Short mmCIF file of C-alpha atoms in Angstrom, two decimals:
data_model
loop_
_atom_site.label_atom_id
_atom_site.label_comp_id
_atom_site.label_asym_id
_atom_site.label_seq_id
_atom_site.Cartn_x
_atom_site.Cartn_y
_atom_site.Cartn_z
CA MET A 113 -22.50 25.68 -43.16
CA PHE A 114 -23.69 24.32 -46.49
CA THR A 115 -22.74 20.75 -45.55
CA ARG A 116 -25.03 21.08 -42.53
CA LEU A 117 -27.79 22.58 -44.68
CA SER A 118 -27.59 19.68 -47.14
CA ALA A 119 -27.86 17.24 -44.23
CA VAL A 120 -30.89 19.12 -42.87
CA GLU A 121 -32.57 19.02 -46.29
CA GLU A 122 -31.85 15.30 -46.61
CA ARG A 123 -33.34 14.63 -43.17
CA PHE A 124 -36.40 16.73 -44.01
CA GLU A 125 -37.06 14.64 -47.13
CA GLU A 126 -36.53 11.45 -45.11
CA VAL A 127 -39.01 12.56 -42.42
CA THR A 128 -41.55 13.61 -45.08
CA ASN A 129 -41.38 10.16 -46.63
CA LEU A 130 -41.68 8.47 -43.23
CA LEU A 131 -44.86 10.41 -42.51
CA CYS A 132 -46.46 8.62 -45.46
CA ASP A 133 -45.46 5.19 -44.10
CA PRO A 134 -48.52 3.21 -42.89
CA ASP A 135 -46.53 1.84 -39.93
CA VAL A 136 -45.72 5.39 -38.78
CA ILE A 137 -49.28 6.61 -39.33
CA SER A 138 -50.58 3.84 -37.06
CA ASP A 139 -48.09 4.74 -34.30
CA THR A 140 -49.48 7.90 -32.67
CA LYS A 141 -46.36 8.67 -30.63
CA ARG A 142 -43.98 8.21 -33.57
CA LEU A 143 -46.27 10.21 -35.85
CA ARG A 144 -46.35 13.10 -33.37
CA GLU A 145 -42.55 13.08 -32.97
CA LEU A 146 -41.89 13.06 -36.72
CA SER A 147 -44.51 15.76 -37.36
CA LYS A 148 -42.79 18.00 -34.80
CA GLU A 149 -39.40 17.30 -36.37
CA GLN A 150 -40.70 18.09 -39.86
CA SER A 151 -42.20 21.34 -38.60
CA SER A 152 -38.93 22.34 -36.91
CA LEU A 153 -36.92 21.72 -40.11
CA GLU A 154 -39.36 23.24 -42.59
CA GLU A 155 -38.31 26.91 -42.41
CA THR A 156 -34.61 26.04 -42.68
CA VAL A 157 -35.20 23.84 -45.73
CA THR A 158 -37.50 26.36 -47.42
CA THR A 159 -34.94 29.15 -46.90
CA TYR A 160 -32.07 26.94 -48.11
CA ARG A 161 -33.97 26.02 -51.28
CA GLU A 162 -34.71 29.68 -51.93
CA TYR A 163 -31.02 30.42 -51.42
CA LYS A 164 -30.02 27.75 -53.96
CA SER A 165 -32.54 29.16 -56.44
CA VAL A 166 -31.08 32.66 -56.06
CA VAL A 167 -27.52 31.34 -56.55
CA SER A 168 -28.65 29.51 -59.70
CA GLN A 169 -30.31 32.65 -61.05
CA MET A 170 -27.13 34.64 -60.36
CA GLU A 171 -25.02 32.12 -62.27
CA ASP A 172 -27.41 32.28 -65.24
CA ALA A 173 -27.38 36.08 -65.20
CA LYS A 174 -23.56 36.22 -65.04
CA ALA A 175 -23.41 33.79 -67.98
CA MET A 176 -25.62 36.16 -69.96
CA LEU A 177 -23.02 38.92 -69.51
CA GLU A 178 -20.59 36.78 -71.46
CA GLU A 179 -22.91 36.95 -74.45
CA LYS A 180 -23.25 39.79 -76.94
CA LEU A 181 -25.85 42.11 -75.44
CA ASP A 182 -26.87 45.64 -76.28
CA ASP A 183 -26.20 48.30 -73.66
CA GLU A 184 -29.77 48.40 -72.36
CA MET A 185 -29.96 44.64 -71.87
CA ARG A 186 -26.52 44.55 -70.23
CA GLU A 187 -27.61 47.18 -67.70
CA MET A 188 -30.80 45.21 -66.96
CA VAL A 189 -28.77 42.04 -66.33
CA LYS A 190 -26.35 43.91 -64.06
CA LEU A 191 -29.28 45.32 -62.08
CA GLU A 192 -30.74 41.83 -61.72
CA ILE A 193 -27.40 40.49 -60.48
CA SER A 194 -27.21 43.31 -57.92
CA GLU A 195 -30.71 42.56 -56.64
CA LEU A 196 -29.99 38.82 -56.48
CA ALA A 197 -26.74 39.46 -54.59
CA SER A 198 -28.67 41.46 -51.98
CA ARG A 199 -31.23 38.65 -51.59
CA LYS A 200 -28.42 36.08 -51.35
CA GLU A 201 -26.75 38.03 -48.53
CA LYS A 202 -30.01 38.32 -46.57
CA LEU A 203 -30.74 34.62 -47.03
CA GLU A 204 -27.23 33.71 -45.84
CA ASP A 205 -27.75 35.77 -42.68
CA ARG A 206 -31.11 34.10 -42.11
CA LEU A 207 -29.62 30.62 -42.61
CA LYS A 208 -26.90 31.35 -40.03
CA ILE A 209 -29.62 32.15 -37.50
CA LEU A 210 -31.70 29.09 -38.44
CA LEU A 211 -28.68 26.85 -37.88
CA LEU A 212 -28.10 28.15 -34.35
CA PRO A 213 -28.86 25.58 -31.61
CA LYS A 214 -32.59 25.70 -30.96
CA ASP A 215 -34.14 25.79 -27.52
CA PRO A 216 -35.88 22.40 -27.34
CA ASN A 217 -38.73 23.99 -25.41
CA ASP A 218 -39.55 26.73 -27.94
CA GLU A 219 -42.57 24.96 -29.43
CA LYS A 220 -44.05 23.97 -26.07
CA ASN A 221 -47.08 25.39 -24.31
CA VAL A 222 -46.31 27.35 -21.15
CA ILE A 223 -47.45 27.69 -17.58
CA VAL A 224 -47.12 31.24 -16.26
CA GLU A 225 -47.12 32.20 -12.59
CA VAL A 226 -47.69 35.89 -11.74
CA ARG A 227 -47.42 37.07 -8.13
CA GLY A 228 -47.70 40.41 -6.41
CA ALA A 229 -44.37 41.15 -4.70
CA ALA A 230 -43.22 44.39 -3.07
CA GLY A 231 -45.99 46.93 -2.63
CA GLY A 232 -48.89 45.21 -0.87
CA ASP A 233 -52.30 45.85 -2.46
CA GLU A 234 -50.74 47.90 -5.26
CA ALA A 235 -48.45 44.99 -6.18
CA ALA A 236 -51.46 42.67 -6.32
CA LEU A 237 -53.29 45.15 -8.56
CA PHE A 238 -50.25 45.28 -10.85
CA ALA A 239 -50.22 41.47 -11.00
CA ALA A 240 -53.79 41.72 -12.35
CA VAL A 241 -52.60 44.28 -14.94
CA LEU A 242 -49.87 41.88 -16.10
CA PHE A 243 -52.35 39.01 -16.31
CA ARG A 244 -54.64 41.14 -18.46
CA MET A 245 -51.66 42.11 -20.66
CA TYR A 246 -50.76 38.46 -21.23
CA THR A 247 -54.42 37.64 -21.90
CA ARG A 248 -54.50 40.29 -24.65
CA PHE A 249 -51.15 39.04 -25.97
CA ALA A 250 -52.53 35.49 -26.11
CA GLU A 251 -55.55 36.66 -28.08
CA ARG A 252 -53.34 38.51 -30.58
CA ASN A 253 -51.23 35.39 -31.14
CA GLY A 254 -54.05 32.85 -31.21
CA PHE A 255 -52.98 31.17 -27.97
CA LYS A 256 -55.56 29.49 -25.74
CA ILE A 257 -55.46 30.70 -22.15
CA GLU A 258 -56.65 28.68 -19.15
CA VAL A 259 -56.53 29.80 -15.51
CA LEU A 260 -55.15 27.01 -13.34
CA GLU A 261 -55.11 28.69 -9.94
CA ALA A 262 -55.95 32.17 -8.66
CA SER A 263 -55.82 33.98 -5.33
CA PRO A 264 -57.73 37.25 -5.89
CA THR A 265 -57.77 40.16 -3.46
CA ASP A 266 -60.82 42.09 -2.34
CA ILE A 267 -59.95 45.12 -4.49
CA GLY A 268 -59.48 43.29 -7.81
CA GLY A 269 -55.84 42.28 -7.68
CA TYR A 270 -54.12 38.92 -7.44
CA LYS A 271 -51.79 37.70 -4.74
CA GLU A 272 -51.03 34.96 -7.25
CA ILE A 273 -52.46 33.72 -10.53
CA VAL A 274 -51.28 30.68 -12.47
CA PHE A 275 -52.40 30.08 -16.06
CA SER A 276 -51.44 28.17 -19.18
CA LEU A 277 -50.96 29.45 -22.72
CA SER A 278 -51.38 26.82 -25.42
CA GLY A 279 -50.32 27.27 -29.02
CA ARG A 280 -47.40 26.71 -31.35
CA GLY A 281 -44.32 28.61 -30.20
CA ALA A 282 -45.86 29.82 -26.95
CA TYR A 283 -42.64 29.28 -24.99
CA SER A 284 -40.47 30.95 -27.65
CA LYS A 285 -42.63 34.08 -27.27
CA MET A 286 -43.01 34.04 -23.49
CA LYS A 287 -39.69 32.73 -22.17
CA PHE A 288 -38.16 36.19 -21.76
CA GLU A 289 -40.97 37.33 -19.43
CA SER A 290 -39.58 35.58 -16.34
CA GLY A 291 -38.35 38.06 -13.77
CA ALA A 292 -39.40 41.04 -11.67
CA HIS A 293 -41.65 43.60 -13.38
CA ARG A 294 -41.68 47.07 -11.80
CA VAL A 295 -44.49 49.61 -11.99
CA GLN A 296 -44.28 53.33 -11.21
CA ARG A 297 -47.67 55.02 -10.86
CA ILE A 298 -50.06 56.78 -8.50
CA PRO A 299 -52.08 54.01 -6.80
CA ALA A 300 -55.86 54.29 -6.72
CA THR A 301 -55.58 53.96 -2.94
CA GLU A 302 -53.20 56.95 -2.67
CA SER A 303 -54.97 60.15 -1.67
CA GLY A 304 -51.85 62.32 -1.80
CA GLY A 305 -51.15 61.74 -5.47
CA ARG A 306 -47.65 60.41 -4.87
CA ILE A 307 -46.01 58.00 -7.31
CA HIS A 308 -45.35 54.59 -5.82
CA THR A 309 -43.04 51.85 -7.04
CA SER A 310 -44.29 48.26 -6.77
CA THR A 311 -43.25 44.96 -8.27
CA ALA A 312 -44.80 41.72 -9.43
CA THR A 313 -42.89 38.59 -10.36
CA VAL A 314 -43.44 36.43 -13.42
CA LEU A 315 -42.24 32.86 -13.86
CA VAL A 316 -42.65 31.15 -17.24
CA LEU A 317 -42.30 27.36 -17.39
CA PRO A 318 -42.50 25.10 -20.46
CA GLU A 319 -45.40 22.72 -19.97
CA ALA A 320 -44.17 19.14 -19.83
CA GLU A 321 -46.12 16.32 -21.42
CA GLU A 322 -46.87 13.22 -19.40
CA VAL A 323 -44.42 11.20 -21.53
CA GLU A 324 -41.62 13.63 -20.58
CA ILE A 325 -42.24 13.80 -16.85
CA GLU A 326 -43.79 10.76 -15.24
CA VAL A 327 -45.13 11.45 -11.76
CA ASN A 328 -45.29 8.19 -9.83
CA ASP A 329 -48.05 7.81 -7.25
CA LYS A 330 -45.52 6.65 -4.65
CA ASP A 331 -43.63 9.93 -5.03
CA ILE A 332 -46.52 12.25 -4.28
CA ARG A 333 -48.75 13.05 -1.33
CA ILE A 334 -52.20 14.44 -2.05
CA ASP A 335 -54.03 16.43 0.61
CA THR A 336 -57.56 17.79 0.22
CA PHE A 337 -59.03 20.78 2.03
CA CYS A 338 -61.92 23.20 1.82
CA SER A 339 -61.43 25.88 -0.79
CA SER A 340 -61.45 29.52 0.27
CA GLY A 341 -62.55 32.60 -1.61
CA ALA A 342 -65.67 34.28 -2.83
CA GLY A 343 -68.83 32.64 -4.13
CA GLY A 344 -70.15 29.15 -4.71
CA GLN A 345 -71.71 26.59 -2.40
CA SER A 346 -68.55 24.47 -2.55
CA VAL A 347 -66.45 27.15 -0.86
CA ASN A 348 -65.58 26.13 2.71
CA THR A 349 -68.13 23.31 2.60
CA THR A 350 -66.53 20.50 0.58
CA LYS A 351 -62.93 19.33 0.35
CA SER A 352 -62.56 20.19 -3.34
CA ALA A 353 -59.21 21.97 -3.06
CA VAL A 354 -56.12 19.84 -3.65
CA ARG A 355 -52.51 20.13 -2.53
CA VAL A 356 -49.97 17.87 -4.27
CA THR A 357 -46.51 17.44 -2.74
CA HIS A 358 -43.69 15.80 -4.70
CA LEU A 359 -41.82 14.00 -1.93
CA PRO A 360 -38.36 13.58 -3.59
CA THR A 361 -38.02 17.31 -4.37
CA GLY A 362 -40.39 18.91 -1.88
CA ILE A 363 -42.14 20.82 -4.67
CA MET A 364 -45.72 21.59 -3.66
CA VAL A 365 -48.67 22.74 -5.78
CA SER A 366 -52.14 23.75 -4.58
CA CYS A 367 -55.23 24.20 -6.71
CA GLN A 368 -58.75 25.25 -5.67
CA ASP A 369 -59.98 27.05 -8.79
CA GLU A 370 -62.49 24.34 -9.75
CA LYS A 371 -65.45 23.00 -7.77
CA SER A 372 -64.43 19.43 -8.62
CA GLN A 373 -61.65 17.78 -6.62
CA HIS A 374 -60.77 15.71 -9.71
CA SER A 375 -60.38 18.84 -11.89
CA ASN A 376 -58.25 20.56 -9.26
CA LYS A 377 -56.02 17.48 -9.04
CA ASP A 378 -55.54 17.40 -12.83
CA LYS A 379 -54.60 21.09 -12.91
CA ALA A 380 -52.24 20.73 -9.95
CA LEU A 381 -50.48 17.82 -11.65
CA ARG A 382 -50.03 19.89 -14.84
CA VAL A 383 -48.33 22.63 -12.84
CA LEU A 384 -46.28 20.06 -10.90
CA ARG A 385 -45.02 18.42 -14.11
CA ALA A 386 -43.97 21.84 -15.46
CA ARG A 387 -42.11 22.69 -12.25
CA LEU A 388 -40.43 19.27 -12.17
CA TYR A 389 -39.43 19.59 -15.84
CA ASP A 390 -37.86 22.97 -15.10
CA PHE A 391 -36.17 21.57 -11.98
CA TYR A 392 -34.60 18.61 -13.78
CA MET A 393 -33.66 20.62 -16.88
CA GLN A 394 -31.80 23.14 -14.72
CA GLN A 395 -29.92 20.31 -13.04
CA GLN A 396 -28.96 18.64 -16.33
CA ASN A 397 -28.12 21.77 -18.31
CA ALA A 398 -26.83 24.17 -15.65
CA GLU A 399 -23.92 25.41 -17.76
CA VAL A 400 -25.91 25.82 -21.00
CA ASP A 401 -28.82 27.38 -19.15
CA ALA A 402 -26.54 29.86 -17.38
CA ASN A 403 -24.97 30.84 -20.70
CA ARG A 404 -28.34 31.41 -22.39
CA LYS A 405 -29.75 33.39 -19.48
CA SER A 406 -26.64 35.57 -19.29
CA LEU A 407 -27.52 36.89 -22.73
CA VAL A 408 -30.82 38.49 -21.68
CA GLY A 409 -30.74 38.37 -17.88
CA THR A 410 -30.99 35.50 -15.47
CA GLY A 411 -34.78 35.48 -15.40
CA ASP A 412 -34.56 35.23 -11.63
CA ARG A 413 -37.64 36.61 -9.96
CA SER A 414 -35.53 38.94 -7.80
CA GLU A 415 -34.11 40.67 -10.86
CA ARG A 416 -35.84 43.72 -12.28
CA ILE A 417 -36.24 43.09 -16.00
CA ARG A 418 -38.78 45.72 -17.04
CA THR A 419 -40.28 48.99 -15.77
CA TYR A 420 -43.76 50.30 -16.60
CA ASN A 421 -43.83 54.04 -15.91
CA TYR A 422 -47.36 55.47 -16.08
CA PRO A 423 -46.63 59.23 -15.75
CA GLN A 424 -44.29 59.12 -18.78
CA SER A 425 -46.22 56.37 -20.65
CA ARG A 426 -42.89 54.55 -20.80
CA VAL A 427 -41.89 50.90 -20.90
CA THR A 428 -38.21 50.04 -20.47
CA ASP A 429 -36.68 46.59 -20.81
CA HIS A 430 -33.49 46.84 -18.79
CA ARG A 431 -31.81 43.75 -20.26
CA ILE A 432 -31.39 45.29 -23.71
CA GLY A 433 -31.88 48.98 -22.95
CA LEU A 434 -35.07 49.22 -25.01
CA THR A 435 -37.47 52.06 -24.18
CA LEU A 436 -40.90 52.52 -25.76
CA HIS A 437 -43.17 55.51 -25.11
CA ARG A 438 -46.45 53.70 -25.66
CA LEU A 439 -47.33 52.10 -22.35
CA GLU A 440 -51.06 51.81 -23.10
CA SER A 441 -50.60 49.69 -26.23
CA VAL A 442 -48.07 47.43 -24.50
CA LEU A 443 -50.51 46.81 -21.65
CA GLU A 444 -53.08 45.93 -24.34
CA GLY A 445 -50.85 43.01 -25.30
CA GLU A 446 -48.78 44.64 -28.04
CA LEU A 447 -45.56 43.05 -26.82
CA ASP A 448 -44.20 41.97 -30.19
CA GLU A 449 -41.64 44.78 -30.55
CA VAL A 450 -40.21 44.05 -27.10
CA ILE A 451 -40.12 40.29 -27.65
CA ASP A 452 -38.70 40.55 -31.19
CA ASN A 453 -35.86 42.74 -29.91
CA LEU A 454 -35.09 40.28 -27.12
CA ILE A 455 -35.01 37.39 -29.61
CA MET A 456 -32.79 39.40 -31.97
CA HIS A 457 -30.43 40.26 -29.12
CA GLU A 458 -30.13 36.63 -28.09
CA GLN A 459 -29.49 35.52 -31.68
CA THR A 460 -26.84 38.23 -32.16
CA GLU A 461 -25.01 37.17 -29.01
CA LEU A 462 -25.16 33.51 -30.05
CA LEU A 463 -23.77 34.37 -33.50
CA LYS A 464 -20.91 36.26 -31.86
CA SER A 465 -20.25 33.31 -29.56
CA HIS A 466 -20.17 30.87 -32.46
CA ALA A 467 -17.92 33.18 -34.50
CA ASN A 468 -15.45 33.39 -31.59
CA THR A 469 -15.31 29.61 -31.17
CA ALA A 470 -15.17 28.81 -34.91
#
């Protein structure tokens, strides 16, 4: 482990020096790549240096015990050694986690697709609740949110809503949200007061940059049509809505959220690149991806990953058996406890896997 840590520290110093090189500074792409690499190594190096400092302090303290000390001083030194040993153990555990293989997408922005599933109008209303929850979560984490496409219903729900979250580590926070979300509550449309169960699906995709996924003009077909929905002179009068079809894969994206055809095309291409990135990554890393997803659920939209029970104010994440009795705060975007437990579970399973193969 410590050989790897020394190599990481050496690379960090090398990257730091390169970032001061005029040739690198003038190369925007190279500068961006090295800045990302430095950022990804920084926590590991900082923790490793703290670890080395603690080990050095322990050695100095143990050397002091070899000297002639009065009883009070000896007890103080022993207490210091005990405290340093505890810090050393915690830092070792943290370093083991930091050295685990990182998901290359963790620092990316995300594109999230929320759709009403089983339950008709109630499912669409629940999709709107989830969108609001993620909006609040984005605000709490300093992420920028942008709606890319929306299909609202007449009663305030969404058949489908697609949006992006931009900010450092957005994917690492949101990647466990993919799957079927179930709600148990009395619908506003239910006169008999009976509890209904409905579902909405969430799909989280890492947003691909243009340099990662190049969409060739010859591989796509672009169709324009009149947008539909409420409000605006452009609705049903101008062909501002855009449908982009990727011919090699058959992946299709529509966007009509903007009045401008050009803006709708740009948004559709962003979603298309994210879907293509996910498509190709699943093809290339099927075995690794299956292993990672087996740790916290497949993320398939047909799988129930979480239940929101209104009568009991309960939220249950079925992948890790976590139950919280504070539904209202979770729906206000306070998802950190759920997400932190999912991350911890994944890290624990990865540590076990590495220990078994070591």
